[in-house]
mmCIF file of C-alpha atoms in Angstrom:
data_model
loop_
_atom_site.group_PDB
_atom_site.id
_atom_site.type_symbol
_atom_site.label_atom_id
_atom_site.label_comp_id
_atom_site.label_asym_id
_atom_site.label_seq_id
_atom_site.Cartn_x
_atom_site.Cartn_y
_atom_site.Cartn_z
ATOM 1 C CA MET A 1 0.000 0.000 0.000
ATOM 2 C CA ALA A 2 2.812 2.432 0.816
ATOM 3 C CA ARG A 3 4.064 2.411 -2.773
ATOM 4 C CA ASP A 4 0.732 3.753 -4.078
ATOM 5 C CA LEU A 5 0.371 6.267 -1.256
ATOM 6 C CA PHE A 6 3.881 7.602 -1.860
ATOM 7 C CA VAL A 7 3.028 8.259 -5.514
ATOM 8 C CA ASP A 8 -0.236 10.012 -4.623
ATOM 9 C CA VAL A 9 1.118 12.073 -1.724
ATOM 10 C CA LEU A 10 4.325 13.180 -3.435
ATOM 11 C CA ALA A 11 2.454 14.104 -6.618
ATOM 12 C CA HIS A 12 -0.073 16.054 -4.518
ATOM 13 C CA TYR A 13 2.755 18.177 -3.127
ATOM 14 C CA GLY A 14 4.170 18.906 -6.573
ATOM 15 C CA ALA A 15 6.768 16.219 -7.213
ATOM 16 C CA ASP A 16 7.248 14.544 -10.576
ATOM 17 C CA VAL A 17 6.992 10.886 -9.594
ATOM 18 C CA VAL A 18 8.438 7.932 -11.523
ATOM 19 C CA PRO A 19 7.296 4.534 -10.138
ATOM 20 C CA LEU A 20 10.167 2.041 -10.308
ATOM 21 C CA GLY A 21 10.683 -1.618 -9.456
ATOM 22 C CA ARG A 22 7.019 -2.411 -8.921
ATOM 23 C CA SER A 23 6.296 -6.069 -8.276
ATOM 24 C CA GLU A 24 3.173 -8.157 -7.776
ATOM 25 C CA THR A 25 5.029 -10.359 -5.284
ATOM 26 C CA PHE A 26 6.138 -9.172 -1.847
ATOM 27 C CA ILE A 27 9.717 -7.880 -1.681
ATOM 28 C CA PRO A 28 11.003 -7.438 1.889
ATOM 29 C CA VAL A 29 12.892 -4.170 2.374
ATOM 30 C CA ASP A 30 15.279 -3.842 5.317
ATOM 31 C CA THR A 31 15.897 -0.099 5.496
ATOM 32 C CA GLU A 32 18.842 -0.592 7.878
ATOM 33 C CA ALA A 33 20.583 -3.240 5.769
ATOM 34 C CA VAL A 34 19.840 -2.536 2.116
ATOM 35 C CA SER A 35 21.013 -5.458 -0.009
ATOM 36 C CA PRO A 36 23.906 -5.014 -2.472
ATOM 37 C CA GLU A 37 21.506 -5.828 -5.320
ATOM 38 C CA THR A 38 19.104 -3.080 -4.241
ATOM 39 C CA LEU A 39 21.948 -0.596 -3.747
ATOM 40 C CA ALA A 40 23.119 -1.286 -7.297
ATOM 41 C CA LEU A 41 19.608 -0.692 -8.637
ATOM 42 C CA LEU A 42 19.253 2.585 -6.730
ATOM 43 C CA LYS A 43 22.569 3.889 -8.054
ATOM 44 C CA LYS A 44 21.545 2.855 -11.584
ATOM 45 C CA TRP A 45 18.046 4.318 -11.498
ATOM 46 C CA SER A 46 18.961 7.749 -10.152
ATOM 47 C CA PRO A 47 21.137 8.987 -13.059
ATOM 48 C CA GLU A 48 19.148 6.954 -15.573
ATOM 49 C CA HIS A 49 15.944 8.849 -14.749
ATOM 50 C CA GLY A 50 17.503 12.133 -13.581
ATOM 51 C CA LEU A 51 16.076 11.758 -10.070
ATOM 52 C CA ASP A 52 16.537 14.062 -7.092
ATOM 53 C CA ALA A 53 15.679 11.237 -4.680
ATOM 54 C CA ILE A 54 14.308 7.718 -4.483
ATOM 55 C CA VAL A 55 11.810 6.831 -1.758
ATOM 56 C CA SER A 56 10.526 3.526 -0.449
ATOM 57 C CA ALA A 57 9.666 1.888 2.858
ATOM 58 C CA ASP A 58 9.606 -1.425 4.636
ATOM 59 C CA GLY A 59 6.699 -3.844 4.286
ATOM 60 C CA ASP A 60 4.266 -2.036 6.583
ATOM 61 C CA GLY A 61 5.353 1.454 5.590
ATOM 62 C CA ASP A 62 6.630 2.713 8.938
ATOM 63 C CA ARG A 63 10.375 2.777 8.218
ATOM 64 C CA PRO A 64 11.588 5.087 5.437
ATOM 65 C CA LEU A 65 14.098 4.459 2.698
ATOM 66 C CA LEU A 66 15.319 7.697 1.122
ATOM 67 C CA THR A 67 18.277 8.167 -1.213
ATOM 68 C CA ASP A 68 20.081 11.252 -2.405
ATOM 69 C CA GLU A 69 20.378 12.267 -6.056
ATOM 70 C CA ASN A 70 23.142 9.700 -6.534
ATOM 71 C CA GLY A 71 21.020 6.810 -5.313
ATOM 72 C CA VAL A 72 22.897 6.609 -1.994
ATOM 73 C CA PRO A 73 20.563 5.888 0.959
ATOM 74 C CA LEU A 74 20.506 8.307 3.883
ATOM 75 C CA ARG A 75 20.777 6.614 7.266
ATOM 76 C CA GLY A 76 17.506 6.450 9.159
ATOM 77 C CA ASP A 77 18.835 8.353 12.163
ATOM 78 C CA LEU A 78 20.059 11.140 9.854
ATOM 79 C CA ILE A 79 16.583 11.342 8.295
ATOM 80 C CA GLY A 80 15.131 11.618 11.804
ATOM 81 C CA LEU A 81 17.673 14.266 12.779
ATOM 82 C CA ILE A 82 16.956 16.395 9.706
ATOM 83 C CA THR A 83 13.228 16.121 10.418
ATOM 84 C CA ALA A 84 13.732 17.147 14.059
ATOM 85 C CA ASN A 85 15.526 20.309 12.982
ATOM 86 C CA PHE A 86 12.938 20.948 10.273
ATOM 87 C CA LEU A 87 10.108 20.748 12.835
ATOM 88 C CA ASP A 88 12.104 22.778 15.397
ATOM 89 C CA ALA A 89 11.727 20.044 17.994
ATOM 90 C CA GLY A 90 12.308 20.798 21.657
ATOM 91 C CA VAL A 91 12.961 17.223 22.787
ATOM 92 C CA VAL A 92 14.109 14.250 20.718
ATOM 93 C CA VAL A 93 13.788 10.732 22.119
ATOM 94 C CA THR A 94 15.882 8.121 20.332
ATOM 95 C CA PRO A 95 17.536 4.778 21.133
ATOM 96 C CA VAL A 96 21.144 4.531 22.212
ATOM 97 C CA THR A 97 21.980 2.948 18.833
ATOM 98 C CA SER A 98 21.188 6.153 16.937
ATOM 99 C CA ASN A 99 24.215 8.194 15.876
ATOM 100 C CA SER A 100 26.145 9.828 18.727
ATOM 101 C CA GLY A 101 26.481 13.027 16.691
ATOM 102 C CA ILE A 102 22.796 13.817 17.195
ATOM 103 C CA GLU A 103 23.386 15.641 20.492
ATOM 104 C CA ALA A 104 25.617 18.214 18.793
ATOM 105 C CA SER A 105 23.461 18.615 15.679
ATOM 106 C CA GLY A 106 20.409 20.471 16.943
ATOM 107 C CA SER A 107 19.056 22.904 19.516
ATOM 108 C CA PHE A 108 16.905 20.236 21.172
ATOM 109 C CA GLU A 109 17.368 18.058 24.239
ATOM 110 C CA VAL A 110 18.158 14.414 23.466
ATOM 111 C CA ILE A 111 16.818 11.566 25.598
ATOM 112 C CA ARG A 112 18.343 8.133 24.933
ATOM 113 C CA THR A 113 16.422 4.901 25.425
ATOM 114 C CA LYS A 114 16.720 1.184 24.908
ATOM 115 C CA VAL A 115 16.138 -0.121 21.387
ATOM 116 C CA GLY A 116 12.490 -0.443 20.332
ATOM 117 C CA SER A 117 9.578 1.894 19.667
ATOM 118 C CA PRO A 118 7.860 1.076 23.020
ATOM 119 C CA PHE A 119 10.870 2.582 24.824
ATOM 120 C CA VAL A 120 10.822 5.648 22.561
ATOM 121 C CA ILE A 121 7.102 6.105 23.223
ATOM 122 C CA ALA A 122 7.698 5.764 26.978
ATOM 123 C CA GLY A 123 10.446 8.388 26.791
ATOM 124 C CA MET A 124 8.168 10.782 24.923
ATOM 125 C CA THR A 125 5.382 10.203 27.448
ATOM 126 C CA GLU A 126 7.739 11.032 30.313
ATOM 127 C CA ALA A 127 8.879 14.213 28.550
ATOM 128 C CA LEU A 128 5.266 15.324 28.090
ATOM 129 C CA ALA A 129 4.521 14.557 31.742
ATOM 130 C CA ALA A 130 7.463 16.777 32.694
ATOM 131 C CA GLY A 131 5.856 19.658 30.799
ATOM 132 C CA ARG A 132 8.175 19.643 27.806
ATOM 133 C CA ASN A 133 7.074 20.980 24.417
ATOM 134 C CA GLY A 134 7.949 19.962 20.883
ATOM 135 C CA VAL A 135 8.430 16.314 21.834
ATOM 136 C CA MET A 136 9.183 13.808 19.097
ATOM 137 C CA GLY A 137 11.206 10.659 18.626
ATOM 138 C CA PHE A 138 12.759 8.438 16.020
ATOM 139 C CA GLU A 139 14.539 5.123 15.785
ATOM 140 C CA ALA A 140 17.819 4.357 14.036
ATOM 141 C CA ASN A 141 15.740 2.932 11.183
ATOM 142 C CA GLY A 142 14.213 6.373 10.555
ATOM 143 C CA GLY A 143 10.719 5.530 11.806
ATOM 144 C CA LEU A 144 9.419 8.808 13.269
ATOM 145 C CA LEU A 145 6.947 9.504 16.081
ATOM 146 C CA THR A 146 5.520 12.782 17.395
ATOM 147 C CA ALA A 147 4.075 13.224 20.870
ATOM 148 C CA SER A 148 3.413 16.972 20.657
ATOM 149 C CA ALA A 149 1.440 18.968 18.130
ATOM 150 C CA PHE A 150 3.685 20.897 15.750
ATOM 151 C CA THR A 151 2.911 23.818 13.437
ATOM 152 C CA LEU A 152 4.196 23.684 9.872
ATOM 153 C CA ASN A 153 3.691 26.624 7.506
ATOM 154 C CA GLY A 154 0.897 27.869 9.734
ATOM 155 C CA ARG A 155 -0.908 24.547 9.734
ATOM 156 C CA PRO A 156 -1.259 22.182 12.708
ATOM 157 C CA LEU A 157 0.421 18.787 12.672
ATOM 158 C CA SER A 158 -1.365 16.538 15.152
ATOM 159 C CA PRO A 159 0.602 14.126 17.363
ATOM 160 C CA LEU A 160 1.334 10.760 15.778
ATOM 161 C CA PRO A 161 2.852 8.581 18.535
ATOM 162 C CA THR A 162 3.269 5.562 16.285
ATOM 163 C CA ARG A 163 6.099 4.899 13.849
ATOM 164 C CA ASP A 164 5.713 6.624 10.462
ATOM 165 C CA SER A 165 7.757 6.948 7.262
ATOM 166 C CA PHE A 166 5.783 9.604 5.366
ATOM 167 C CA LEU A 167 6.477 12.626 7.590
ATOM 168 C CA PRO A 168 10.277 12.208 7.612
ATOM 169 C CA ILE A 169 10.436 11.676 3.848
ATOM 170 C CA LEU A 170 8.234 14.707 3.154
ATOM 171 C CA ALA A 171 10.170 16.867 5.622
ATOM 172 C CA VAL A 172 13.568 16.048 4.123
ATOM 173 C CA LEU A 173 12.357 16.529 0.537
ATOM 174 C CA LEU A 174 10.672 19.834 1.407
ATOM 175 C CA LEU A 175 13.832 21.057 3.114
ATOM 176 C CA SER A 176 15.855 20.155 0.013
ATOM 177 C CA ALA A 177 13.414 22.082 -2.187
ATOM 178 C CA GLU A 178 13.325 25.121 0.115
ATOM 179 C CA GLN A 179 17.108 25.336 0.382
ATOM 180 C CA LYS A 180 17.589 24.468 -3.302
ATOM 181 C CA LYS A 181 20.260 21.969 -2.274
ATOM 182 C CA PRO A 182 20.629 18.319 -3.307
ATOM 183 C CA LEU A 183 20.177 15.779 -0.547
ATOM 184 C CA SER A 184 23.845 14.807 -0.682
ATOM 185 C CA GLN A 185 24.806 18.344 0.395
ATOM 186 C CA ILE A 186 22.213 18.447 3.156
ATOM 187 C CA ALA A 187 23.427 15.104 4.503
ATOM 188 C CA ALA A 188 27.109 16.050 4.270
ATOM 189 C CA ALA A 189 26.536 19.289 6.191
ATOM 190 C CA TYR A 190 25.757 17.299 9.342
ATOM 191 C CA ASN A 191 29.157 15.591 9.214
ATOM 192 C CA LEU A 192 28.008 12.776 11.481
ATOM 193 C CA PRO A 193 30.408 10.008 12.497
ATOM 194 C CA VAL A 194 30.321 7.095 10.071
ATOM 195 C CA ALA A 195 28.348 4.216 11.563
ATOM 196 C CA ALA A 196 28.488 0.492 10.848
ATOM 197 C CA ALA A 197 26.915 -2.546 12.468
ATOM 198 C CA ASP A 198 26.797 -6.313 12.192
ATOM 199 C CA ARG A 199 25.970 -9.341 14.313
ATOM 200 C CA LEU A 200 27.293 -12.769 15.171
ATOM 201 C CA GLU A 201 24.580 -15.352 14.635
ATOM 202 C CA ASN A 202 24.384 -18.650 16.520
ATOM 203 C CA PHE A 203 26.010 -16.959 19.511
ATOM 204 C CA ALA A 204 24.371 -18.575 22.538
ATOM 205 C CA GLN A 205 22.393 -16.262 24.784
ATOM 206 C CA GLU A 206 24.214 -17.750 27.784
ATOM 207 C CA LYS A 207 27.517 -16.712 26.232
ATOM 208 C CA SER A 208 26.186 -13.217 25.508
ATOM 209 C CA ALA A 209 25.093 -12.908 29.133
ATOM 210 C CA ALA A 210 28.482 -14.131 30.355
ATOM 211 C CA LEU A 211 30.286 -11.564 28.195
ATOM 212 C CA MET A 212 28.165 -8.673 29.437
ATOM 213 C CA THR A 213 28.566 -9.802 33.060
ATOM 214 C CA HIS A 214 32.338 -9.969 32.587
ATOM 215 C CA LEU A 215 32.565 -6.502 31.040
ATOM 216 C CA ARG A 216 30.358 -4.926 33.701
ATOM 217 C CA ALA A 217 32.142 -6.637 36.598
ATOM 218 C CA SER A 218 35.043 -4.182 36.650
ATOM 219 C CA ARG A 219 36.703 -1.401 34.698
ATOM 220 C CA THR A 220 39.820 -3.586 34.585
ATOM 221 C CA ASN A 221 37.917 -6.268 32.675
ATOM 222 C CA LEU A 222 36.513 -3.716 30.233
ATOM 223 C CA ASP A 223 39.870 -2.009 29.654
ATOM 224 C CA ALA A 224 41.611 -5.325 29.029
ATOM 225 C CA PHE A 225 38.902 -6.580 26.672
ATOM 226 C CA LEU A 226 38.976 -3.395 24.582
ATOM 227 C CA ALA A 227 42.759 -2.914 24.624
ATOM 228 C CA PRO A 228 43.106 -4.184 21.011
ATOM 229 C CA VAL A 229 40.785 -1.432 19.734
ATOM 230 C CA GLY A 230 41.443 1.551 21.999
ATOM 231 C CA THR A 231 41.233 3.217 25.395
ATOM 232 C CA VAL A 232 37.937 3.725 27.211
ATOM 233 C CA LYS A 233 36.837 7.340 27.671
ATOM 234 C CA ALA A 234 33.197 6.945 28.760
ATOM 235 C CA LEU A 235 30.495 4.299 28.782
ATOM 236 C CA SER A 236 26.741 3.796 28.876
ATOM 237 C CA ASP A 237 24.812 0.636 29.739
ATOM 238 C CA ILE A 238 21.308 1.764 28.761
ATOM 239 C CA ASP A 239 21.004 -1.184 26.362
ATOM 240 C CA GLY A 240 24.028 -3.436 26.185
ATOM 241 C CA LEU A 241 27.340 -1.644 26.689
ATOM 242 C CA ARG A 242 28.254 1.401 24.595
ATOM 243 C CA VAL A 243 31.815 2.687 24.960
ATOM 244 C CA ALA A 244 33.291 5.971 23.755
ATOM 245 C CA LEU A 245 37.014 5.630 23.021
ATOM 246 C CA THR A 246 39.637 8.338 23.445
ATOM 247 C CA ASP A 247 40.220 8.567 19.677
ATOM 248 C CA GLY A 248 36.619 9.725 19.178
ATOM 249 C CA SER A 249 35.268 6.398 17.947
ATOM 250 C CA THR A 250 32.515 4.375 19.607
ATOM 251 C CA ILE A 251 31.886 0.654 20.001
ATOM 252 C CA HIS A 252 28.659 -0.861 21.331
ATOM 253 C CA PHE A 253 27.998 -4.488 22.252
ATOM 254 C CA ARG A 254 24.353 -5.505 22.545
ATOM 255 C CA PRO A 255 22.907 -9.002 22.990
ATOM 256 C CA SER A 256 19.719 -9.784 21.110
ATOM 257 C CA GLY A 257 16.738 -9.981 23.422
ATOM 258 C CA ASN A 258 15.084 -12.888 21.622
ATOM 259 C CA ALA A 259 17.640 -14.645 19.412
ATOM 260 C CA PRO A 260 21.021 -16.371 19.819
ATOM 261 C CA GLU A 261 23.049 -13.520 18.399
ATOM 262 C CA MET A 262 25.294 -10.697 19.536
ATOM 263 C CA ARG A 263 25.251 -7.311 17.849
ATOM 264 C CA CYS A 264 28.114 -4.867 17.445
ATOM 265 C CA TYR A 265 27.669 -1.213 16.474
ATOM 266 C CA VAL A 266 30.532 1.192 15.811
ATOM 267 C CA GLU A 267 31.158 4.801 14.832
ATOM 268 C CA ALA A 268 34.361 6.300 13.487
ATOM 269 C CA ALA A 269 35.646 9.269 11.511
ATOM 270 C CA ASN A 270 35.464 7.552 8.118
ATOM 271 C CA GLN A 271 34.198 4.392 6.430
ATOM 272 C CA ASP A 272 37.524 2.537 6.481
ATOM 273 C CA GLU A 273 38.026 3.165 10.193
ATOM 274 C CA ALA A 274 34.441 2.159 10.942
ATOM 275 C CA GLU A 275 34.751 -1.127 9.051
ATOM 276 C CA THR A 276 38.098 -1.888 10.698
ATOM 277 C CA LEU A 277 36.700 -1.209 14.169
ATOM 278 C CA LEU A 278 33.607 -3.297 13.437
ATOM 279 C CA ASN A 279 35.661 -6.287 12.314
ATOM 280 C CA LYS A 280 37.870 -6.019 15.392
ATOM 281 C CA GLY A 281 34.819 -5.757 17.631
ATOM 282 C CA LEU A 282 33.270 -8.868 16.114
ATOM 283 C CA ASP A 283 36.569 -10.713 16.583
ATOM 284 C CA LEU A 284 36.634 -9.710 20.260
ATOM 285 C CA ILE A 285 33.151 -11.149 20.732
ATOM 286 C CA ARG A 286 33.972 -14.281 18.734
ATOM 287 C CA ASN A 287 37.116 -14.993 20.758
ATOM 288 C CA PHE A 288 35.610 -14.372 24.190
ATOM 289 C CA GLY A 289 35.929 -17.323 26.544
#
């Protein structure tokens, strides 16, 4: 359904829309892990059709996929961040896995939560109860939620405290049109740390629990475990264990809550450093015990 609604809504707001890749069979879209085949198609379609952006969503239309004019997808947390600034949010609630550069990229307060929209909704509810205004949230996948009413071009935008992909896509495209800048320039201006993530499958939950217990037992354990990748500067254990290193990079270990797998998230100054840190982090997990 989202594919038809995107065409109708974008055309209504003045876009020239070119439907692409339509299929009568279901195609799962993971907006956080776009397949190499899909990435190749996006990069082919954009210059081929002279597009300013390509939009799509996951199966139930609540997680956005948005590319720049080169067919390169924007990260979901960047889409959420751009939307927060566009709406002039006062409070942004987002999971700990969203990019660490968010705090320095807006004039709003940032509240971090565990991963999952129920935790984001709970954080927004608490902010409202504390009397805060302009409360919204987003997940690392770009799914956006609003707890407060916002005003856009003199028109009210009612609260939508359930995950949505249409508002963030429309906000980012409208910003691009208003500023007369391609999406690649808008994205680059934020200069967020480069993020990467992966997981080890078939990693027993008992082993994940043992690793987290070991790392939390003492700073000595944590320092020794991370010695091959860097020196600990600060840490957070909101959901798993997220560690800021003295070189400015970040590494985050998080057990899956319902599957035998261990996840590793990293941030670094550039793609090469991020991939190197991610591979080292996965090796540390793999070799534990």
